[in-house]
């Protein structure tokens, strides 16, 4: 049972201790460096205010009387280590200039460099990643294998590929790369669909929308104009771009069988759902059937969502799918799925039946009870207390800012939800996890990342028309852990699709590195393996994705720190 | 009497007091308790008792069996729901919702082969019900009857597209 910190009276490092320790670590060339920021919170998650983090940027939604739909859907956020210093930096997406909105002064996205002391510095201008269009999401991946993470920013209008130059700056290479994806792009994911060792790009597309196509649909019984339910907009095909390995991409959406399925796509996660070594895609669609694109291994995908049982509710109705994730929550060796929906639809947690079908366990796991009146966007499975089991964090908020005048049980701003895996149940532990879980807000994106390198995975929430929320995890470091950064050599450099299995005493767990997941957001690429109170790891095995495909075994591993494992190298770093 | 919940409830209760074994009155009282705006847990409990009394008086009341089945389904009491729905369907072979509930619960319990017959009855009785076609498709598909399943999925797709609201409806 998790009731907060187990040792709240423990002495925390002073700022002087911290700086001394950092200096010593730097001199010793040690990796990783761990920051134990001072905390007096007795709760698992604690909000780091802007005054402490230095993150003063805010999202502006450009809300108008015309109720243009993109106003209420953004935006995303990311943890990434853009300068490869071993500390997670932060990227935040904003609205901006488009056919229905001309902000004055102009708006911009933000890149914050991690100062390694709990604070961040805005380096957007120097890095050249301000963007400026009507931003939606962000996907991070090293598409050119140069060791530096690149940024793909999805926008309503035209998306942007920022190549990381490796010197703290980025270049807009969208035109050369051929990945502008005109229209309304939502979430994107980097993954290697053809197992050639290069990261390809899937870009989810929402409806056919423009200023001219904005529907006057929102006057409800209360006499007020609401945001439209997307049922009335036409669905559109998503994009799949094949990485040619020379800085350019080829649009293979049609030949791969993606474009023949029209959707209203929000979240996407790439994961191998049938263990055949080829990455599949689960796409959440709003008011139409979700897609499960199964990779044939021959450059094409078959859409099997309906037959698989993940397209509709149990009664056969399409729901308003938004955020998604994939993880093996029951540790049976098969990736399960999650999709968040809108209020009164229940969210879905799909258990993999090992035969390309899934069962929705929302009711028996307890998920349905807590999510009945919620609208979910960003979400992610992760082991926040490092006990070895995958828990679940959800960011919520109704897209209709006037929903409260229509339904008494539903509110526009909603609290976050935290579920702790407890046997077969996901126990809703939100109420006892900190005051932040009782704060109503218009959450959208959710990114995971350990910004202070203490092994307790932190959470970044982007808020529509508000300041982002940086949540420090105070609980994970109460247990032991090992953080692993995987670097593919033959396989894709981000090791998307790799599986890490480890044993610590009676604990055997397997974690799979998925591409994307959540909503409009991107995550710390490192995997944190929870050990509970166990003080040693007996062994660890990495199964690399194809084309590498090898399996490497490691013993004599440290704990409570991060290590790097490079494909093909016998010793971890 | 429309909207006058307390008055109606009192009338039913007086009728029951006078004639406790009169058929249909417990059923009507149960319906009333459930149809009250924002019924609380005690209303649901009381309603359930009234339906059970009704069945003791009139074991052929398919409506009472059906509602008890639906209440059991909502509480994830799957075996009771299956039993109630199946009794309702057998009592009234034209009761499409009862066949639908019966098949739906069997699909939920992964008893796919068993679910096919009630769901076939449901789609026969409710040809425009996308949910019935969807659940029949799932039951057929997971019983290995892929071709028949595809036909039902196709009907479901057609009905779902047809039922998507148009711009006018959404206004």
Short mmCIF file of C-alpha atoms in Angstrom, two decimals, chain A residues 6-481:
data_model
loop_
_atom_site.label_atom_id
_atom_site.label_comp_id
_atom_site.label_asym_id
_atom_site.label_seq_id
_atom_site.Cartn_x
_atom_site.Cartn_y
_atom_site.Cartn_z
CA UNK A 6 8.41 5.77 3.65
CA UNK A 7 11.15 7.89 5.22
CA UNK A 8 9.92 11.46 5.25
CA UNK A 9 12.37 12.48 7.92
CA UNK A 10 15.41 11.51 5.89
CA UNK A 11 18.00 14.22 5.44
CA UNK A 12 18.05 15.67 1.98
CA UNK A 13 21.01 17.30 0.36
CA UNK A 14 21.46 21.01 0.70
CA UNK A 15 22.18 23.08 -2.37
CA UNK A 16 25.82 23.26 -1.25
CA UNK A 17 25.97 19.44 -0.93
CA UNK A 18 24.43 19.21 -4.30
CA UNK A 19 26.88 21.49 -6.04
CA UNK A 20 29.81 19.82 -4.30
CA UNK A 21 28.54 16.44 -5.36
CA UNK A 22 28.00 17.58 -8.90
CA UNK A 23 31.49 18.97 -9.10
CA UNK A 24 32.93 15.75 -7.76
CA UNK A 25 30.91 13.68 -10.21
CA UNK A 26 31.96 15.85 -13.09
CA UNK A 27 35.60 15.58 -12.11
CA UNK A 28 35.33 11.82 -11.85
CA UNK A 29 33.56 11.67 -15.19
CA UNK A 30 30.88 9.65 -13.51
CA UNK A 31 27.69 8.65 -15.28
CA UNK A 32 25.04 9.00 -14.19
CA UNK A 33 24.83 11.93 -11.90
CA UNK A 34 21.92 11.93 -9.52
CA UNK A 35 20.23 15.00 -8.21
CA UNK A 36 18.39 14.56 -4.94
CA UNK A 37 16.53 17.81 -4.87
CA UNK A 38 15.25 18.87 -1.53
CA UNK A 39 11.66 17.94 -0.86
CA UNK A 40 9.43 18.16 2.10
CA UNK A 41 6.49 16.51 0.39
CA UNK A 42 5.04 13.41 1.93
CA UNK A 43 3.31 12.52 -1.30
CA UNK A 44 4.49 10.48 -4.29
CA UNK A 45 4.16 13.40 -6.70
CA UNK A 46 4.90 17.03 -6.04
CA UNK A 47 4.41 19.97 -8.33
CA UNK A 48 7.56 21.96 -9.02
CA UNK A 49 6.42 25.58 -9.36
CA UNK A 50 7.69 27.76 -12.18
CA UNK A 51 9.51 29.87 -9.60
CA UNK A 52 11.61 26.82 -8.73
CA UNK A 53 12.00 25.23 -12.16
CA UNK A 54 12.42 28.41 -14.18
CA UNK A 55 9.83 27.20 -16.68
CA UNK A 56 7.81 30.37 -17.15
CA UNK A 57 6.48 29.59 -20.64
CA UNK A 58 2.74 29.12 -21.03
CA UNK A 59 0.48 27.60 -23.61
CA UNK A 60 -2.02 29.92 -25.29
CA UNK A 61 -4.94 28.26 -27.03
CA UNK A 62 -6.16 31.25 -29.03
CA UNK A 63 -9.73 30.69 -27.88
CA UNK A 64 -12.23 32.46 -30.13
CA UNK A 65 -15.96 32.98 -30.41
CA UNK A 66 -15.89 30.83 -33.55
CA UNK A 67 -14.76 27.81 -31.54
CA UNK A 68 -12.17 26.55 -33.98
CA UNK A 69 -11.57 22.97 -32.92
CA UNK A 70 -7.73 23.06 -32.80
CA UNK A 71 -8.00 25.62 -30.01
CA UNK A 72 -9.05 22.96 -27.54
CA UNK A 73 -6.90 20.02 -28.57
CA UNK A 74 -3.32 21.14 -27.92
CA UNK A 75 -0.71 20.73 -27.00
CA UNK A 76 2.04 18.23 -26.44
CA UNK A 77 5.34 18.12 -24.57
CA UNK A 78 8.53 16.09 -24.47
CA UNK A 79 11.42 15.04 -22.34
CA UNK A 80 14.55 14.75 -24.47
CA UNK A 81 18.28 15.06 -23.94
CA UNK A 82 19.00 17.33 -26.87
CA UNK A 83 22.60 18.06 -25.85
CA UNK A 84 23.46 14.51 -24.76
CA UNK A 85 24.67 15.57 -21.34
CA UNK A 86 22.76 12.83 -19.56
CA UNK A 87 20.04 15.15 -18.24
CA UNK A 88 16.53 15.40 -19.58
CA UNK A 89 15.60 18.68 -21.22
CA UNK A 90 12.05 19.77 -21.95
CA UNK A 91 10.24 20.79 -25.13
CA UNK A 92 6.82 22.44 -25.05
CA UNK A 93 4.48 23.04 -28.00
CA UNK A 94 2.34 26.13 -28.43
CA UNK A 95 -0.39 27.40 -30.72
CA UNK A 96 0.57 29.97 -33.34
CA UNK A 97 -0.16 31.64 -36.61
CA UNK A 98 -2.55 29.86 -38.96
CA UNK A 99 -5.53 30.63 -41.19
CA UNK A 100 -7.88 31.26 -38.26
CA UNK A 101 -5.45 32.78 -35.76
CA UNK A 102 -2.84 35.52 -35.84
CA UNK A 103 -1.46 35.94 -32.34
CA UNK A 104 -0.03 39.29 -31.43
CA UNK A 105 2.61 39.12 -30.15
CA UNK A 106 3.55 35.86 -31.92
CA UNK A 107 3.60 32.67 -29.91
CA UNK A 108 6.39 30.13 -29.84
CA UNK A 109 7.33 26.68 -28.64
CA UNK A 110 9.96 26.35 -25.95
CA UNK A 111 13.07 24.29 -25.39
CA UNK A 112 14.35 24.28 -21.82
CA UNK A 113 17.83 23.01 -21.06
CA UNK A 114 18.22 21.11 -17.80
CA UNK A 115 20.68 22.95 -15.53
CA UNK A 116 21.22 19.76 -13.49
CA UNK A 117 20.11 21.46 -10.29
CA UNK A 118 16.35 21.27 -10.62
CA UNK A 119 16.15 24.40 -12.77
CA UNK A 120 15.85 24.88 -16.49
CA UNK A 121 16.99 27.60 -18.91
CA UNK A 122 15.03 28.65 -21.95
CA UNK A 123 17.32 28.04 -24.95
CA UNK A 124 14.65 28.17 -27.64
CA UNK A 125 16.01 31.06 -29.63
CA UNK A 126 19.57 29.79 -29.69
CA UNK A 127 18.40 26.29 -30.58
CA UNK A 128 16.13 27.59 -33.33
CA UNK A 129 13.08 25.51 -32.42
CA UNK A 130 10.49 28.21 -31.78
CA UNK A 131 8.34 26.93 -34.68
CA UNK A 132 5.45 29.44 -34.79
CA UNK A 133 2.64 27.59 -36.52
CA UNK A 134 -0.42 26.23 -34.73
CA UNK A 135 1.45 23.50 -32.90
CA UNK A 136 -0.03 20.26 -31.66
CA UNK A 137 2.53 17.65 -30.73
CA UNK A 138 6.12 16.52 -30.75
CA UNK A 139 7.95 13.29 -31.51
CA UNK A 140 11.63 12.80 -30.73
CA UNK A 141 13.89 10.38 -32.59
CA UNK A 142 17.40 10.14 -34.00
CA UNK A 143 16.37 9.65 -37.61
CA UNK A 144 19.85 10.21 -39.09
CA UNK A 145 21.77 8.04 -36.61
CA UNK A 146 24.15 10.83 -35.63
CA UNK A 147 23.60 10.25 -31.92
CA UNK A 148 21.56 13.39 -31.35
CA UNK A 149 17.76 13.35 -30.95
CA UNK A 150 15.83 15.20 -33.64
CA UNK A 151 12.44 16.84 -33.23
CA UNK A 152 9.33 16.43 -35.30
CA UNK A 153 6.74 19.05 -34.39
CA UNK A 154 3.20 18.37 -35.57
CA UNK A 155 1.03 21.34 -36.41
CA UNK A 156 -2.31 22.26 -37.80
CA UNK A 157 -1.23 23.44 -41.24
CA UNK A 158 2.23 22.04 -41.84
CA UNK A 159 4.51 20.07 -39.55
CA UNK A 160 8.24 20.64 -39.03
CA UNK A 161 11.26 18.36 -38.84
CA UNK A 162 14.07 19.95 -36.82
CA UNK A 163 17.42 18.26 -37.35
CA UNK A 164 19.65 18.38 -34.28
CA UNK A 165 23.00 19.77 -35.40
CA UNK A 166 24.75 18.43 -32.31
CA UNK A 167 25.96 21.86 -31.23
CA UNK A 168 22.89 23.06 -29.37
CA UNK A 169 21.13 24.20 -32.51
CA UNK A 170 18.59 22.67 -34.84
CA UNK A 171 17.83 23.20 -38.54
CA UNK A 172 14.42 23.05 -40.18
CA UNK A 173 14.89 20.31 -42.78
CA UNK A 174 11.22 19.68 -43.46
CA UNK A 175 11.25 20.47 -47.15
CA UNK A 176 14.38 18.49 -47.93
CA UNK A 177 13.10 15.57 -45.86
CA UNK A 178 9.64 15.71 -47.43
CA UNK A 179 7.68 15.29 -44.20
CA UNK A 180 5.58 18.48 -44.04
CA UNK A 181 2.36 16.44 -43.80
CA UNK A 182 -0.02 19.27 -44.69
CA UNK A 183 -3.34 19.35 -42.90
CA UNK A 184 -4.06 18.80 -39.24
CA UNK A 185 -1.36 16.55 -37.84
CA UNK A 186 -1.80 15.36 -34.26
CA UNK A 187 0.49 12.75 -32.67
CA UNK A 188 3.55 11.37 -34.44
CA UNK A 189 5.81 8.44 -33.70
CA UNK A 190 9.28 7.38 -34.81
CA UNK A 191 9.65 3.64 -35.33
CA UNK A 192 11.35 1.26 -37.74
CA UNK A 193 8.51 -0.39 -39.64
CA UNK A 194 10.67 -2.18 -42.23
CA UNK A 195 13.46 -3.27 -39.88
CA UNK A 196 16.20 -1.58 -41.88
CA UNK A 197 17.69 0.05 -38.80
CA UNK A 198 16.38 3.51 -39.62
CA UNK A 199 13.57 5.30 -37.86
CA UNK A 200 10.52 5.87 -40.04
CA UNK A 201 7.79 8.32 -39.17
CA UNK A 202 4.06 7.84 -38.68
CA UNK A 203 2.05 11.05 -38.46
CA UNK A 204 -1.51 10.77 -37.21
CA UNK A 205 -3.96 13.06 -38.91
CA UNK A 206 -7.19 14.39 -37.48
CA UNK A 207 -10.15 15.60 -39.55
CA UNK A 208 -10.44 17.65 -42.72
CA UNK A 209 -10.46 21.11 -41.20
CA UNK A 210 -9.72 24.70 -42.15
CA UNK A 211 -11.10 28.10 -41.27
CA UNK A 212 -13.52 27.83 -44.17
CA UNK A 213 -14.62 24.35 -43.12
CA UNK A 214 -15.30 25.33 -39.51
CA UNK A 215 -18.85 24.12 -38.82
CA UNK A 216 -21.44 26.27 -37.09
CA UNK A 217 -22.53 23.24 -35.15
CA UNK A 218 -22.17 24.10 -31.55
CA UNK A 219 -25.32 25.82 -30.30
CA UNK A 220 -26.71 23.43 -27.73
CA UNK A 221 -29.77 23.35 -25.50
CA UNK A 222 -28.16 25.90 -23.20
CA UNK A 223 -28.13 28.44 -26.04
CA UNK A 224 -24.33 28.60 -26.05
CA UNK A 225 -21.95 27.80 -28.84
CA UNK A 226 -19.83 24.78 -27.99
CA UNK A 227 -16.86 23.16 -29.67
CA UNK A 228 -18.05 20.71 -32.30
CA UNK A 229 -18.15 17.01 -31.71
CA UNK A 230 -15.82 15.76 -34.47
CA UNK A 231 -18.46 13.40 -35.88
CA UNK A 232 -19.44 16.10 -38.33
CA UNK A 233 -15.99 16.51 -39.85
CA UNK A 234 -14.68 14.25 -42.58
CA UNK A 235 -12.07 11.66 -41.61
CA UNK A 236 -8.62 11.80 -43.20
CA UNK A 237 -5.79 9.39 -43.87
CA UNK A 238 -2.68 9.41 -41.69
CA UNK A 239 0.85 9.42 -43.09
CA UNK A 240 3.67 6.92 -43.07
CA UNK A 241 7.08 8.19 -44.19
CA UNK A 242 9.87 5.75 -45.02
CA UNK A 243 13.34 6.88 -44.01
CA UNK A 244 15.60 6.66 -47.07
CA UNK A 245 18.76 6.99 -44.98
CA UNK A 246 19.98 10.09 -46.78
CA UNK A 247 18.02 12.75 -44.92
CA UNK A 248 14.97 12.27 -47.10
CA UNK A 249 11.77 10.33 -46.62
CA UNK A 250 9.33 8.74 -49.03
CA UNK A 251 5.60 8.99 -48.41
CA UNK A 252 4.54 5.32 -48.38
CA UNK A 253 1.11 5.95 -46.84
CA UNK A 254 -0.70 4.50 -49.85
CA UNK A 255 1.57 1.58 -50.69
CA UNK A 256 1.78 0.54 -47.05
CA UNK A 257 -1.99 0.42 -46.71
CA UNK A 258 -2.22 3.25 -44.19
CA UNK A 259 -3.93 5.84 -46.37
CA UNK A 260 -6.79 3.58 -47.38
CA UNK A 261 -8.16 3.83 -43.84
CA UNK A 262 -9.72 7.19 -43.11
CA UNK A 263 -9.68 8.13 -39.46
CA UNK A 264 -9.77 10.96 -36.98
CA UNK A 265 -6.54 10.09 -35.29
CA UNK A 266 -5.21 11.46 -32.02
CA UNK A 267 -2.88 9.14 -30.15
CA UNK A 268 -0.56 6.53 -31.62
CA UNK A 269 1.78 3.95 -30.18
CA UNK A 270 4.14 1.64 -32.06
CA UNK A 271 4.66 -1.80 -30.60
CA UNK A 272 4.89 -5.40 -31.73
CA UNK A 273 1.53 -6.72 -30.61
CA UNK A 274 1.90 -10.24 -32.05
CA UNK A 275 5.58 -10.90 -31.23
CA UNK A 276 6.52 -11.48 -34.85
CA UNK A 277 9.42 -9.02 -34.79
CA UNK A 278 7.63 -6.33 -36.81
CA UNK A 279 6.34 -3.14 -35.27
CA UNK A 280 2.59 -2.59 -35.38
CA UNK A 281 0.61 0.60 -34.76
CA UNK A 282 -2.35 1.26 -32.50
CA UNK A 283 -4.14 4.49 -33.40
CA UNK A 284 -6.90 6.09 -31.33
CA UNK A 285 -9.62 7.65 -33.45
CA UNK A 286 -12.22 10.11 -32.29
CA UNK A 287 -15.86 9.09 -32.97
CA UNK A 288 -14.83 6.46 -35.49
CA UNK A 289 -13.28 3.02 -35.06
CA UNK A 290 -9.74 2.82 -33.66
CA UNK A 291 -7.09 1.28 -35.93
CA UNK A 292 -4.79 -1.59 -35.19
CA UNK A 293 -2.35 -1.69 -38.09
CA UNK A 294 -0.59 -5.04 -38.08
CA UNK A 295 2.72 -5.06 -39.93
CA UNK A 296 2.93 -7.84 -42.52
CA UNK A 297 6.73 -7.61 -42.69
CA UNK A 298 6.48 -6.91 -46.41
CA UNK A 299 6.09 -3.15 -46.23
CA UNK A 300 2.36 -3.23 -45.73
CA UNK A 301 -0.07 -3.09 -42.84
CA UNK A 302 -3.41 -4.84 -42.36
CA UNK A 303 -5.97 -2.92 -40.32
CA UNK A 304 -7.54 -5.44 -37.91
CA UNK A 305 -8.96 -3.19 -35.19
CA UNK A 306 -12.53 -4.47 -35.49
CA UNK A 307 -11.64 -8.16 -35.58
CA UNK A 308 -9.15 -7.61 -32.77
CA UNK A 309 -11.83 -6.08 -30.55
CA UNK A 310 -10.07 -2.73 -30.04
CA UNK A 311 -12.00 -0.59 -32.52
CA UNK A 312 -15.29 -0.19 -30.70
CA UNK A 313 -16.88 -0.39 -27.28
CA UNK A 314 -18.29 -3.74 -26.20
CA UNK A 315 -21.62 -2.71 -27.64
CA UNK A 316 -20.07 -1.98 -31.00
CA UNK A 317 -20.10 1.81 -30.80
CA UNK A 318 -17.14 3.94 -31.83
CA UNK A 319 -15.79 5.95 -28.94
CA UNK A 320 -13.78 9.16 -28.75
CA UNK A 321 -10.31 7.70 -28.59
CA UNK A 322 -7.60 10.18 -27.64
CA UNK A 323 -4.55 9.01 -25.67
CA UNK A 324 -3.04 5.55 -26.12
CA UNK A 325 -0.27 3.35 -24.81
CA UNK A 326 1.02 -0.20 -25.09
CA UNK A 327 2.69 -2.23 -22.36
CA UNK A 328 2.73 -5.76 -21.01
CA UNK A 329 0.88 -4.85 -17.83
CA UNK A 330 0.17 -8.46 -16.87
CA UNK A 331 3.67 -9.71 -17.73
CA UNK A 332 2.54 -12.57 -19.93
CA UNK A 333 4.99 -11.67 -22.67
CA UNK A 334 2.46 -9.90 -24.92
CA UNK A 335 1.86 -6.21 -25.31
CA UNK A 336 -1.48 -4.96 -24.03
CA UNK A 337 -3.14 -1.70 -25.07
CA UNK A 338 -4.85 1.26 -23.45
CA UNK A 339 -7.01 3.98 -24.94
CA UNK A 340 -8.55 6.95 -23.15
CA UNK A 341 -11.96 8.13 -24.31
CA UNK A 342 -14.35 10.92 -23.51
CA UNK A 343 -16.79 11.18 -20.58
CA UNK A 344 -19.43 8.48 -20.20
CA UNK A 345 -17.63 6.15 -22.57
CA UNK A 346 -15.18 4.54 -20.10
CA UNK A 347 -11.52 4.19 -20.97
CA UNK A 348 -10.39 0.83 -22.32
CA UNK A 349 -7.59 -1.42 -21.14
CA UNK A 350 -7.16 -4.21 -23.65
CA UNK A 351 -5.55 -7.46 -22.59
CA UNK A 352 -3.77 -9.26 -25.39
CA UNK A 353 -5.19 -12.77 -25.98
CA UNK A 354 -2.06 -13.83 -27.96
CA UNK A 355 -4.06 -14.39 -31.14
CA UNK A 356 -4.50 -10.88 -32.53
CA UNK A 357 -7.55 -10.35 -30.34
CA UNK A 358 -7.95 -8.37 -27.14
CA UNK A 359 -10.41 -8.19 -24.25
CA UNK A 360 -11.36 -4.92 -22.60
CA UNK A 361 -10.73 -5.31 -18.87
CA UNK A 362 -11.80 -1.80 -17.89
CA UNK A 363 -14.48 -3.10 -15.53
CA UNK A 364 -12.62 -5.92 -13.76
CA UNK A 365 -9.41 -3.90 -13.36
CA UNK A 366 -11.24 -0.96 -11.80
CA UNK A 367 -10.32 1.44 -14.60
CA UNK A 368 -13.94 1.95 -15.71
CA UNK A 369 -15.15 3.07 -12.30
CA UNK A 370 -12.61 5.89 -12.08
CA UNK A 371 -12.81 7.07 -15.67
CA UNK A 372 -16.56 7.01 -16.29
CA UNK A 373 -16.96 10.79 -16.31
CA UNK A 374 -13.45 11.68 -17.41
CA UNK A 375 -11.98 12.62 -20.77
CA UNK A 376 -8.45 11.32 -21.12
CA UNK A 377 -5.56 12.56 -23.24
CA UNK A 378 -1.98 11.97 -22.18
CA UNK A 379 -1.33 8.69 -20.43
CA UNK A 380 1.44 6.24 -19.85
CA UNK A 381 2.14 2.94 -18.15
CA UNK A 382 5.23 3.13 -15.90
CA UNK A 383 6.47 1.84 -12.59
CA UNK A 384 6.32 5.03 -10.57
CA UNK A 385 7.22 3.40 -7.26
CA UNK A 386 9.86 1.05 -8.69
CA UNK A 387 8.24 -2.02 -7.16
CA UNK A 388 8.54 -3.89 -10.46
CA UNK A 389 4.94 -3.53 -11.62
CA UNK A 390 3.63 -1.19 -14.27
CA UNK A 391 1.30 1.48 -12.95
CA UNK A 392 -0.66 4.03 -14.94
CA UNK A 393 -0.80 7.83 -15.03
CA UNK A 394 -3.60 9.70 -16.83
CA UNK A 395 -4.00 13.38 -17.76
CA UNK A 396 -7.59 14.50 -18.27
CA UNK A 397 -9.83 17.36 -19.29
CA UNK A 398 -13.01 17.73 -21.31
CA UNK A 399 -12.50 19.37 -24.71
CA UNK A 400 -15.70 21.43 -24.36
CA UNK A 401 -15.07 24.45 -22.13
CA UNK A 402 -18.83 24.77 -21.58
CA UNK A 403 -19.53 21.11 -20.85
CA UNK A 404 -20.52 21.90 -17.28
CA UNK A 405 -23.65 23.67 -18.48
CA UNK A 406 -24.81 20.49 -20.23
CA UNK A 407 -23.91 17.73 -17.79
CA UNK A 408 -23.84 17.99 -14.02
CA UNK A 409 -21.37 15.10 -13.59
CA UNK A 410 -18.84 16.37 -16.11
CA UNK A 411 -16.46 19.28 -15.81
CA UNK A 412 -14.19 21.06 -18.28
CA UNK A 413 -11.17 20.92 -16.02
CA UNK A 414 -10.50 17.51 -14.54
CA UNK A 415 -7.97 16.08 -12.11
CA UNK A 416 -5.09 13.78 -12.96
CA UNK A 417 -5.47 10.10 -12.21
CA UNK A 418 -2.88 7.69 -10.83
CA UNK A 419 -3.43 3.94 -10.73
CA UNK A 420 -1.18 1.60 -8.80
CA UNK A 421 -0.98 -1.97 -10.07
CA UNK A 422 -2.19 -4.16 -7.28
CA UNK A 423 -2.47 -7.80 -8.33
CA UNK A 424 -4.99 -7.92 -11.14
CA UNK A 425 -6.41 -4.54 -10.22
CA UNK A 426 -5.33 -1.03 -11.00
CA UNK A 427 -6.07 0.72 -7.74
CA UNK A 428 -6.97 4.40 -8.06
CA UNK A 429 -4.50 5.97 -5.63
CA UNK A 430 -4.99 9.53 -6.86
CA UNK A 431 -6.58 10.77 -3.64
CA UNK A 432 -3.57 9.79 -1.55
CA UNK A 433 -0.86 10.72 -4.00
CA UNK A 434 -0.65 14.45 -3.47
CA UNK A 435 -2.63 17.68 -3.72
CA UNK A 436 -1.83 17.84 -7.41
CA UNK A 437 -4.34 15.04 -7.97
CA UNK A 438 -7.18 17.18 -6.70
CA UNK A 439 -6.38 20.13 -8.97
CA UNK A 440 -8.83 20.42 -11.87
CA UNK A 441 -7.02 21.34 -15.07
CA UNK A 442 -7.22 21.09 -18.84
CA UNK A 443 -4.45 18.57 -19.26
CA UNK A 444 -3.51 17.39 -22.71
CA UNK A 445 0.00 16.06 -23.31
CA UNK A 446 1.85 13.87 -20.83
CA UNK A 447 5.54 13.00 -21.04
CA UNK A 448 7.60 10.78 -18.76
CA UNK A 449 11.18 11.55 -17.87
CA UNK A 450 13.55 11.41 -14.93
CA UNK A 451 14.66 15.03 -14.95
CA UNK A 452 16.71 14.77 -11.76
CA UNK A 453 18.26 11.37 -12.53
CA UNK A 454 17.21 9.86 -9.21
CA UNK A 455 15.56 6.83 -10.77
CA UNK A 456 12.07 8.02 -9.90
CA UNK A 457 10.38 8.77 -13.20
CA UNK A 458 8.88 12.25 -13.20
CA UNK A 459 5.92 13.52 -15.19
CA UNK A 460 5.42 16.56 -17.39
CA UNK A 461 1.87 17.62 -18.22
CA UNK A 462 0.99 20.18 -20.85
CA UNK A 463 -2.08 22.24 -20.06
CA UNK A 464 -4.34 23.82 -22.67
CA UNK A 465 -4.14 27.58 -22.22
CA UNK A 466 -1.98 27.32 -19.15
CA UNK A 467 1.41 26.68 -17.66
CA UNK A 468 2.86 23.19 -17.95
CA UNK A 469 2.99 21.08 -14.85
CA UNK A 470 6.28 19.50 -13.83
CA UNK A 471 5.73 16.78 -11.25
CA UNK A 472 8.63 15.40 -9.29
CA UNK A 473 8.32 11.77 -8.27
CA UNK A 474 9.29 11.51 -4.61
CA UNK A 475 8.47 7.84 -4.22
CA UNK A 476 10.45 5.89 -6.82
CA UNK A 477 13.79 6.46 -5.13
CA UNK A 478 12.52 4.75 -1.99
CA UNK A 479 13.02 1.48 -3.84
CA UNK A 480 16.04 0.21 -5.78
CA UNK A 481 16.28 0.56 -9.52
#
